[in-house]
PDB file of C-alpha atoms in Angstrom:
ATOM      1  CA  GLU K 895       0.000   0.000   0.000  1.00  0.00           C
ATOM      2  CA  ALA K 896       1.410   3.370  -1.001  1.00  0.00           C
ATOM      3  CA  GLY K 897       1.696   5.854   1.837  1.00  0.00           C
ATOM      4  CA  VAL K 898       0.678   9.463   2.035  1.00  0.00           C
ATOM      5  CA  THR K 899       2.617  11.412  -0.563  1.00  0.00           C
ATOM      6  CA  GLN K 900       3.396  15.091  -0.349  1.00  0.00           C
ATOM      7  CA  PHE K 901       5.170  17.378  -2.746  1.00  0.00           C
ATOM      8  CA  PRO K 902       7.205  19.320  -3.084  1.00  0.00           C
ATOM      9  CA  SER K 903       9.395  18.148  -0.221  1.00  0.00           C
ATOM     10  CA  HIS K 904      10.971  21.599   0.008  1.00  0.00           C
ATOM     11  CA  SER K 905       9.940  24.996  -1.251  1.00  0.00           C
ATOM     12  CA  VAL K 906      11.712  28.310  -0.883  1.00  0.00           C
ATOM     13  CA  ILE K 907       9.720  31.344  -1.986  1.00  0.00           C
ATOM     14  CA  GLU K 908       9.869  35.072  -1.521  1.00  0.00           C
ATOM     15  CA  LYS K 909       7.460  36.960   0.654  1.00  0.00           C
ATOM     16  CA  GLY K 910       4.388  37.865  -1.353  1.00  0.00           C
ATOM     17  CA  GLN K 911       4.608  34.915  -3.722  1.00  0.00           C
ATOM     18  CA  THR K 912       2.150  32.056  -3.976  1.00  0.00           C
ATOM     19  CA  VAL K 913       2.880  28.433  -3.153  1.00  0.00           C
ATOM     20  CA  THR K 914       0.724  25.352  -3.593  1.00  0.00           C
ATOM     21  CA  LEU K 915       1.363  22.210  -1.622  1.00  0.00           C
ATOM     22  CA  ARG K 916      -0.089  18.889  -2.664  1.00  0.00           C
ATOM     23  CA  CYS K 917      -1.051  15.800  -0.718  1.00  0.00           C
ATOM     24  CA  ASP K 918      -2.066  12.408  -2.073  1.00  0.00           C
ATOM     25  CA  PRO K 919      -3.649  10.364   0.715  1.00  0.00           C
ATOM     26  CA  ILE K 920      -3.704   6.611   0.997  1.00  0.00           C
ATOM     27  CA  SER K 921      -6.254   5.247  -1.452  1.00  0.00           C
ATOM     28  CA  GLY K 922      -9.610   4.745   0.190  1.00  0.00           C
ATOM     29  CA  HIS K 923      -8.957   7.083   3.107  1.00  0.00           C
ATOM     30  CA  ASP K 924     -11.860   9.489   3.273  1.00  0.00           C
ATOM     31  CA  ASN K 925     -10.323  11.575   6.060  1.00  0.00           C
ATOM     32  CA  LEU K 926      -7.520  13.938   5.138  1.00  0.00           C
ATOM     33  CA  TYR K 927      -5.888  16.322   7.597  1.00  0.00           C
ATOM     34  CA  TRP K 928      -3.420  19.153   7.211  1.00  0.00           C
ATOM     35  CA  TYR K 929      -1.092  20.088  10.047  1.00  0.00           C
ATOM     36  CA  ARG K 930       1.771  22.543  10.349  1.00  0.00           C
ATOM     37  CA  ARG K 931       4.852  22.719  12.526  1.00  0.00           C
ATOM     38  CA  VAL K 932       6.478  26.096  12.935  1.00  0.00           C
ATOM     39  CA  MET K 933      10.054  25.959  14.228  1.00  0.00           C
ATOM     40  CA  GLY K 934      10.193  25.538  17.977  1.00  0.00           C
ATOM     41  CA  LYS K 935       6.471  24.900  18.256  1.00  0.00           C
ATOM     42  CA  GLU K 936       4.270  21.861  18.346  1.00  0.00           C
ATOM     43  CA  ILE K 937       2.497  20.354  15.353  1.00  0.00           C
ATOM     44  CA  LYS K 938      -0.815  22.184  14.979  1.00  0.00           C
ATOM     45  CA  PHE K 939      -4.014  21.246  13.224  1.00  0.00           C
ATOM     46  CA  LEU K 940      -5.054  23.272  10.179  1.00  0.00           C
ATOM     47  CA  LEU K 941      -8.047  21.525   8.676  1.00  0.00           C
ATOM     48  CA  HIS K 942      -9.862  18.281   8.017  1.00  0.00           C
ATOM     49  CA  PHE K 943     -11.569  16.980   4.900  1.00  0.00           C
ATOM     50  CA  VAL K 944     -14.037  14.155   4.703  1.00  0.00           C
ATOM     51  CA  LYS K 945     -13.996  13.174   1.066  1.00  0.00           C
ATOM     52  CA  GLU K 946     -14.288  16.488  -0.769  1.00  0.00           C
ATOM     53  CA  SER K 947     -15.973  18.400   2.060  1.00  0.00           C
ATOM     54  CA  LYS K 948     -14.256  20.582   4.629  1.00  0.00           C
ATOM     55  CA  GLN K 949     -15.265  19.119   7.966  1.00  0.00           C
ATOM     56  CA  ASP K 950     -13.286  21.456  10.188  1.00  0.00           C
ATOM     57  CA  GLU K 951     -11.118  24.372   9.164  1.00  0.00           C
ATOM     58  CA  SER K 952     -10.837  25.936  12.592  1.00  0.00           C
ATOM     59  CA  GLY K 953      -7.051  25.757  12.532  1.00  0.00           C
ATOM     60  CA  MET K 954      -6.517  27.747   9.351  1.00  0.00           C
ATOM     61  CA  PRO K 955      -4.549  30.816  10.433  1.00  0.00           C
ATOM     62  CA  ASN K 956      -6.127  33.353   8.060  1.00  0.00           C
ATOM     63  CA  ASN K 957      -7.675  33.804   4.641  1.00  0.00           C
ATOM     64  CA  ARG K 958      -4.317  33.654   2.878  1.00  0.00           C
ATOM     65  CA  PHE K 959      -4.619  29.883   3.193  1.00  0.00           C
ATOM     66  CA  LEU K 960      -6.938  27.993   0.858  1.00  0.00           C
ATOM     67  CA  ALA K 961      -7.358  24.231   0.862  1.00  0.00           C
ATOM     68  CA  GLU K 962      -9.177  22.091  -1.643  1.00  0.00           C
ATOM     69  CA  ARG K 963      -9.745  18.431  -2.172  1.00  0.00           C
ATOM     70  CA  THR K 964     -10.837  17.764  -5.691  1.00  0.00           C
ATOM     71  CA  GLY K 965     -13.191  14.822  -6.075  1.00  0.00           C
ATOM     72  CA  GLY K 966     -12.277  13.569  -2.649  1.00  0.00           C
ATOM     73  CA  THR K 967      -8.871  12.409  -3.811  1.00  0.00           C
ATOM     74  CA  TYR K 968      -5.740  14.549  -3.557  1.00  0.00           C
ATOM     75  CA  SER K 969      -5.692  17.843  -1.682  1.00  0.00           C
ATOM     76  CA  THR K 970      -3.918  21.121  -2.242  1.00  0.00           C
ATOM     77  CA  LEU K 971      -3.054  23.839   0.215  1.00  0.00           C
ATOM     78  CA  LYS K 972      -2.365  27.226  -1.309  1.00  0.00           C
ATOM     79  CA  VAL K 973      -0.733  30.092   0.515  1.00  0.00           C
ATOM     80  CA  GLN K 974      -1.269  33.446  -1.191  1.00  0.00           C
ATOM     81  CA  PRO K 975       0.458  35.771  -0.563  1.00  0.00           C
ATOM     82  CA  ALA K 976       3.067  34.052   1.575  1.00  0.00           C
ATOM     83  CA  GLU K 977       4.418  35.804   4.660  1.00  0.00           C
ATOM     84  CA  LEU K 978       7.585  35.106   6.645  1.00  0.00           C
ATOM     85  CA  GLU K 979       5.621  33.552   9.513  1.00  0.00           C
ATOM     86  CA  ASP K 980       4.224  30.902   7.153  1.00  0.00           C
ATOM     87  CA  SER K 981       7.589  29.137   7.146  1.00  0.00           C
ATOM     88  CA  GLY K 982       7.459  25.680   8.643  1.00  0.00           C
ATOM     89  CA  VAL K 983       6.791  22.064   7.830  1.00  0.00           C
ATOM     90  CA  TYR K 984       3.342  21.267   6.469  1.00  0.00           C
ATOM     91  CA  PHE K 985       2.175  17.724   7.093  1.00  0.00           C
ATOM     92  CA  CYS K 986      -0.710  15.905   5.533  1.00  0.00           C
ATOM     93  CA  ALA K 987      -2.249  12.824   7.123  1.00  0.00           C
ATOM     94  CA  SER K 988      -5.015  10.456   6.157  1.00  0.00           C
ATOM     95  CA  SER K 989      -7.105   7.823   7.864  1.00  0.00           C
ATOM     96  CA  GLN K 990     -10.114   5.614   7.356  1.00  0.00           C
ATOM     97  CA  THR K 991     -11.590   6.529  10.735  1.00  0.00           C
ATOM     98  CA  ARG K 992     -11.741   9.720  12.797  1.00  0.00           C
ATOM     99  CA  GLN K 993     -10.123   8.224  15.883  1.00  0.00           C
ATOM    100  CA  GLY K 994      -6.750   9.833  15.325  1.00  0.00           C
ATOM    101  CA  GLY K 995      -4.567   6.946  14.227  1.00  0.00           C
ATOM    102  CA  TYR K 996      -3.279   8.721  11.171  1.00  0.00           C
ATOM    103  CA  THR K 997      -0.665   7.958   8.584  1.00  0.00           C
ATOM    104  CA  PHE K 998       1.396  11.068   7.984  1.00  0.00           C
ATOM    105  CA  GLY K 999       3.129  12.139   4.835  1.00  0.00           C
ATOM    106  CA  SER K1000       6.773  13.155   4.918  1.00  0.00           C
ATOM    107  CA  GLY K1001       5.877  16.826   4.887  1.00  0.00           C
ATOM    108  CA  THR K1002       6.685  19.903   2.840  1.00  0.00           C
ATOM    109  CA  ARG K1003       9.268  22.239   4.320  1.00  0.00           C
ATOM    110  CA  LEU K1004       8.258  25.761   3.322  1.00  0.00           C
ATOM    111  CA  THR K1005      10.695  28.610   3.714  1.00  0.00           C
ATOM    112  CA  VAL K1006       9.512  32.140   3.014  1.00  0.00           C
ATOM    113  CA  VAL K1007      12.357  34.655   2.600  1.00  0.00           C
TER     114      VAL K1007
ATOM    115  CA  GLN S 130      -6.501  26.704  25.426  1.00  0.00           C
ATOM    116  CA  LYS S 131      -6.158  22.935  25.347  1.00  0.00           C
ATOM    117  CA  GLU S 132      -2.569  21.841  25.836  1.00  0.00           C
ATOM    118  CA  VAL S 133      -0.355  18.805  25.823  1.00  0.00           C
ATOM    119  CA  GLU S 134       2.887  19.098  27.765  1.00  0.00           C
ATOM    120  CA  GLN S 135       6.025  17.051  27.349  1.00  0.00           C
ATOM    121  CA  ASN S 136       9.545  17.400  28.667  1.00  0.00           C
ATOM    122  CA  SER S 137      11.572  18.382  25.615  1.00  0.00           C
ATOM    123  CA  GLY S 138      14.625  16.457  26.767  1.00  0.00           C
ATOM    124  CA  PRO S 139      16.969  15.297  25.521  1.00  0.00           C
ATOM    125  CA  LEU S 140      16.437  12.127  27.497  1.00  0.00           C
ATOM    126  CA  SER S 141      19.525   9.973  27.346  1.00  0.00           C
ATOM    127  CA  VAL S 142      19.490   6.295  28.310  1.00  0.00           C
ATOM    128  CA  PRO S 143      22.024   3.499  27.830  1.00  0.00           C
ATOM    129  CA  GLU S 144      21.301   0.687  25.413  1.00  0.00           C
ATOM    130  CA  GLY S 145      19.211  -2.018  27.051  1.00  0.00           C
ATOM    131  CA  ALA S 146      17.683   0.296  29.650  1.00  0.00           C
ATOM    132  CA  ILE S 147      14.051   1.338  30.012  1.00  0.00           C
ATOM    133  CA  ALA S 148      13.175   4.735  28.581  1.00  0.00           C
ATOM    134  CA  SER S 149      10.239   6.487  30.226  1.00  0.00           C
ATOM    135  CA  LEU S 150       8.492   9.294  28.383  1.00  0.00           C
ATOM    136  CA  ASN S 151       5.797  11.367  30.020  1.00  0.00           C
ATOM    137  CA  CYS S 152       2.963  13.588  28.883  1.00  0.00           C
ATOM    138  CA  THR S 153       0.228  15.573  30.594  1.00  0.00           C
ATOM    139  CA  TYR S 154      -2.844  17.072  29.005  1.00  0.00           C
ATOM    140  CA  SER S 155      -5.230  19.810  30.037  1.00  0.00           C
ATOM    141  CA  ASP S 156      -8.626  18.669  28.735  1.00  0.00           C
ATOM    142  CA  ARG S 157     -10.105  16.240  31.233  1.00  0.00           C
ATOM    143  CA  GLY S 158     -12.648  15.072  28.668  1.00  0.00           C
ATOM    144  CA  SER S 159     -10.094  13.770  26.167  1.00  0.00           C
ATOM    145  CA  GLN S 160     -10.761  10.188  25.126  1.00  0.00           C
ATOM    146  CA  SER S 161      -7.986   9.092  22.764  1.00  0.00           C
ATOM    147  CA  PHE S 162      -4.255   9.234  23.256  1.00  0.00           C
ATOM    148  CA  PHE S 163      -1.436   8.529  20.860  1.00  0.00           C
ATOM    149  CA  TRP S 164       2.317   8.239  20.749  1.00  0.00           C
ATOM    150  CA  TYR S 165       4.113   9.054  17.528  1.00  0.00           C
ATOM    151  CA  ARG S 166       7.794   8.555  16.811  1.00  0.00           C
ATOM    152  CA  GLN S 167       9.557  11.006  14.530  1.00  0.00           C
ATOM    153  CA  TYR S 168      13.050  10.505  13.212  1.00  0.00           C
ATOM    154  CA  SER S 169      14.897  13.640  12.200  1.00  0.00           C
ATOM    155  CA  GLY S 170      13.566  14.967   8.914  1.00  0.00           C
ATOM    156  CA  LYS S 171      10.947  12.250   8.654  1.00  0.00           C
ATOM    157  CA  SER S 172       7.196  12.062   9.183  1.00  0.00           C
ATOM    158  CA  PRO S 173       5.582  11.196  12.504  1.00  0.00           C
ATOM    159  CA  GLU S 174       4.861   7.465  12.754  1.00  0.00           C
ATOM    160  CA  LEU S 175       2.102   6.123  14.992  1.00  0.00           C
ATOM    161  CA  ILE S 176       3.489   3.597  17.459  1.00  0.00           C
ATOM    162  CA  MET S 177       0.836   3.361  20.169  1.00  0.00           C
ATOM    163  CA  SER S 178      -2.746   4.352  20.822  1.00  0.00           C
ATOM    164  CA  ILE S 179      -4.569   4.017  24.135  1.00  0.00           C
ATOM    165  CA  TYR S 180      -8.149   4.787  25.083  1.00  0.00           C
ATOM    166  CA  SER S 181      -8.714   3.237  28.548  1.00  0.00           C
ATOM    167  CA  ASN S 182      -7.046   3.682  31.901  1.00  0.00           C
ATOM    168  CA  GLY S 183      -4.240   1.260  32.561  1.00  0.00           C
ATOM    169  CA  ASP S 184      -1.462  -0.253  30.523  1.00  0.00           C
ATOM    170  CA  LYS S 185      -1.310  -1.331  26.908  1.00  0.00           C
ATOM    171  CA  GLU S 186       1.652  -3.354  25.705  1.00  0.00           C
ATOM    172  CA  ASP S 187       2.924  -3.865  22.175  1.00  0.00           C
ATOM    173  CA  GLY S 188       6.275  -5.541  21.897  1.00  0.00           C
ATOM    174  CA  ARG S 189       8.873  -3.436  23.690  1.00  0.00           C
ATOM    175  CA  PHE S 190       6.440  -0.537  24.052  1.00  0.00           C
ATOM    176  CA  THR S 191       3.972   0.017  26.885  1.00  0.00           C
ATOM    177  CA  ALA S 192       1.588   2.945  27.006  1.00  0.00           C
ATOM    178  CA  GLN S 193       0.103   3.915  30.350  1.00  0.00           C
ATOM    179  CA  LEU S 194      -2.942   6.110  30.824  1.00  0.00           C
ATOM    180  CA  ASN S 195      -4.263   7.712  33.990  1.00  0.00           C
ATOM    181  CA  LYS S 196      -7.238   9.900  33.155  1.00  0.00           C
ATOM    182  CA  ALA S 197      -7.738  11.034  36.743  1.00  0.00           C
ATOM    183  CA  SER S 198      -4.233  12.498  36.748  1.00  0.00           C
ATOM    184  CA  GLN S 199      -4.457  13.518  33.062  1.00  0.00           C
ATOM    185  CA  TYR S 200      -1.222  11.688  32.426  1.00  0.00           C
ATOM    186  CA  VAL S 201       0.023   9.442  29.633  1.00  0.00           C
ATOM    187  CA  SER S 202       3.362   7.712  29.495  1.00  0.00           C
ATOM    188  CA  LEU S 203       5.338   5.539  27.125  1.00  0.00           C
ATOM    189  CA  LEU S 204       7.834   2.976  28.317  1.00  0.00           C
ATOM    190  CA  ILE S 205      10.377   1.514  25.943  1.00  0.00           C
ATOM    191  CA  ARG S 206      12.018  -1.639  27.272  1.00  0.00           C
ATOM    192  CA  ASP S 207      15.415  -2.868  26.134  1.00  0.00           C
ATOM    193  CA  SER S 208      16.077   0.460  24.428  1.00  0.00           C
ATOM    194  CA  GLN S 209      18.077   0.294  21.213  1.00  0.00           C
ATOM    195  CA  PRO S 210      20.066   3.005  19.423  1.00  0.00           C
ATOM    196  CA  SER S 211      17.458   2.770  16.653  1.00  0.00           C
ATOM    197  CA  ASP S 212      14.884   4.050  19.160  1.00  0.00           C
ATOM    198  CA  SER S 213      16.682   7.405  19.183  1.00  0.00           C
ATOM    199  CA  ALA S 214      14.063   9.835  17.879  1.00  0.00           C
ATOM    200  CA  THR S 215      11.602  12.467  19.012  1.00  0.00           C
ATOM    201  CA  TYR S 216       8.477  11.028  20.620  1.00  0.00           C
ATOM    202  CA  LEU S 217       5.294  13.030  20.215  1.00  0.00           C
ATOM    203  CA  CYS S 218       2.326  12.712  22.520  1.00  0.00           C
ATOM    204  CA  ALA S 219      -1.033  13.560  20.945  1.00  0.00           C
ATOM    205  CA  VAL S 220      -4.521  13.806  22.381  1.00  0.00           C
ATOM    206  CA  ASN S 221      -7.816  13.995  20.547  1.00  0.00           C
ATOM    207  CA  ASN S 222      -9.402  17.413  20.456  1.00  0.00           C
ATOM    208  CA  ARG S 223     -12.719  16.720  22.159  1.00  0.00           C
ATOM    209  CA  GLY S 224     -15.643  17.891  20.081  1.00  0.00           C
ATOM    210  CA  SER S 225     -13.666  17.740  16.863  1.00  0.00           C
ATOM    211  CA  GLN S 226     -13.792  15.161  14.111  1.00  0.00           C
ATOM    212  CA  GLY S 227     -10.527  13.498  14.886  1.00  0.00           C
ATOM    213  CA  ASN S 228      -8.074  16.333  14.956  1.00  0.00           C
ATOM    214  CA  LEU S 229      -5.255  16.000  17.443  1.00  0.00           C
ATOM    215  CA  ILE S 230      -3.451  18.273  19.867  1.00  0.00           C
ATOM    216  CA  PHE S 231       0.266  17.526  19.924  1.00  0.00           C
ATOM    217  CA  GLY S 232       2.953  18.110  22.485  1.00  0.00           C
ATOM    218  CA  LYS S 233       6.287  19.521  21.377  1.00  0.00           C
ATOM    219  CA  GLY S 234       7.898  16.107  21.723  1.00  0.00           C
ATOM    220  CA  THR S 235      10.640  14.540  23.808  1.00  0.00           C
ATOM    221  CA  LYS S 236      13.954  13.808  22.150  1.00  0.00           C
ATOM    222  CA  LEU S 237      15.280  10.397  23.166  1.00  0.00           C
ATOM    223  CA  SER S 238      18.896   9.383  22.726  1.00  0.00           C
ATOM    224  CA  VAL S 239      19.901   5.765  23.326  1.00  0.00           C
ATOM    225  CA  LYS S 240      23.654   5.407  23.799  1.00  0.00           C
ATOM    226  CA  PRO S 241      25.375   2.183  22.699  1.00  0.00           C
TER     227      PRO S 241
END
């Protein structure tokens, strides 16, 4: 079984630019979560999809972040325009249930300069 | 603000010893508790989940939960250098649809 795939693995962009992160969950996993870890801080929840629907986006920091999950398959997380404080590692995770036993992707390290 | 607290470490133990990792959480109503292992530069990997008070054993790992004290621990017996990693404690966010609240993690170093 293929795991959760994220790309790019690294992205360096200038402040004000746009970046789109992609996550391909494990096939058949309806639940897809985005998390972020800012340096020195804990991993924090951003949002949760069930199939193509946003179930909970309470962790999204502001309206510069836009997440989509086309057809309930892969998901994208767009940051526009990027700010310095958006730097961190963005993790995607998927699961069949909502009990928290996720499989995480390897993450995208975003650096905004 | 719901929180999960862990000692950041590093916790250093000799090979073959028992490593004890601790975690406290603030939301008394939390129901699900998880330990993830994260090697440097890699993704978090689920190693244990526990839902009821008491101990749960899986191989060299034992998770312990005490809801009255709002305390979760992970014991690693016969520690190996390959166990050297950051261990993340996570607790379900009560009222959510499965999202987790993470601690900052404890860095474990097992010395040969």
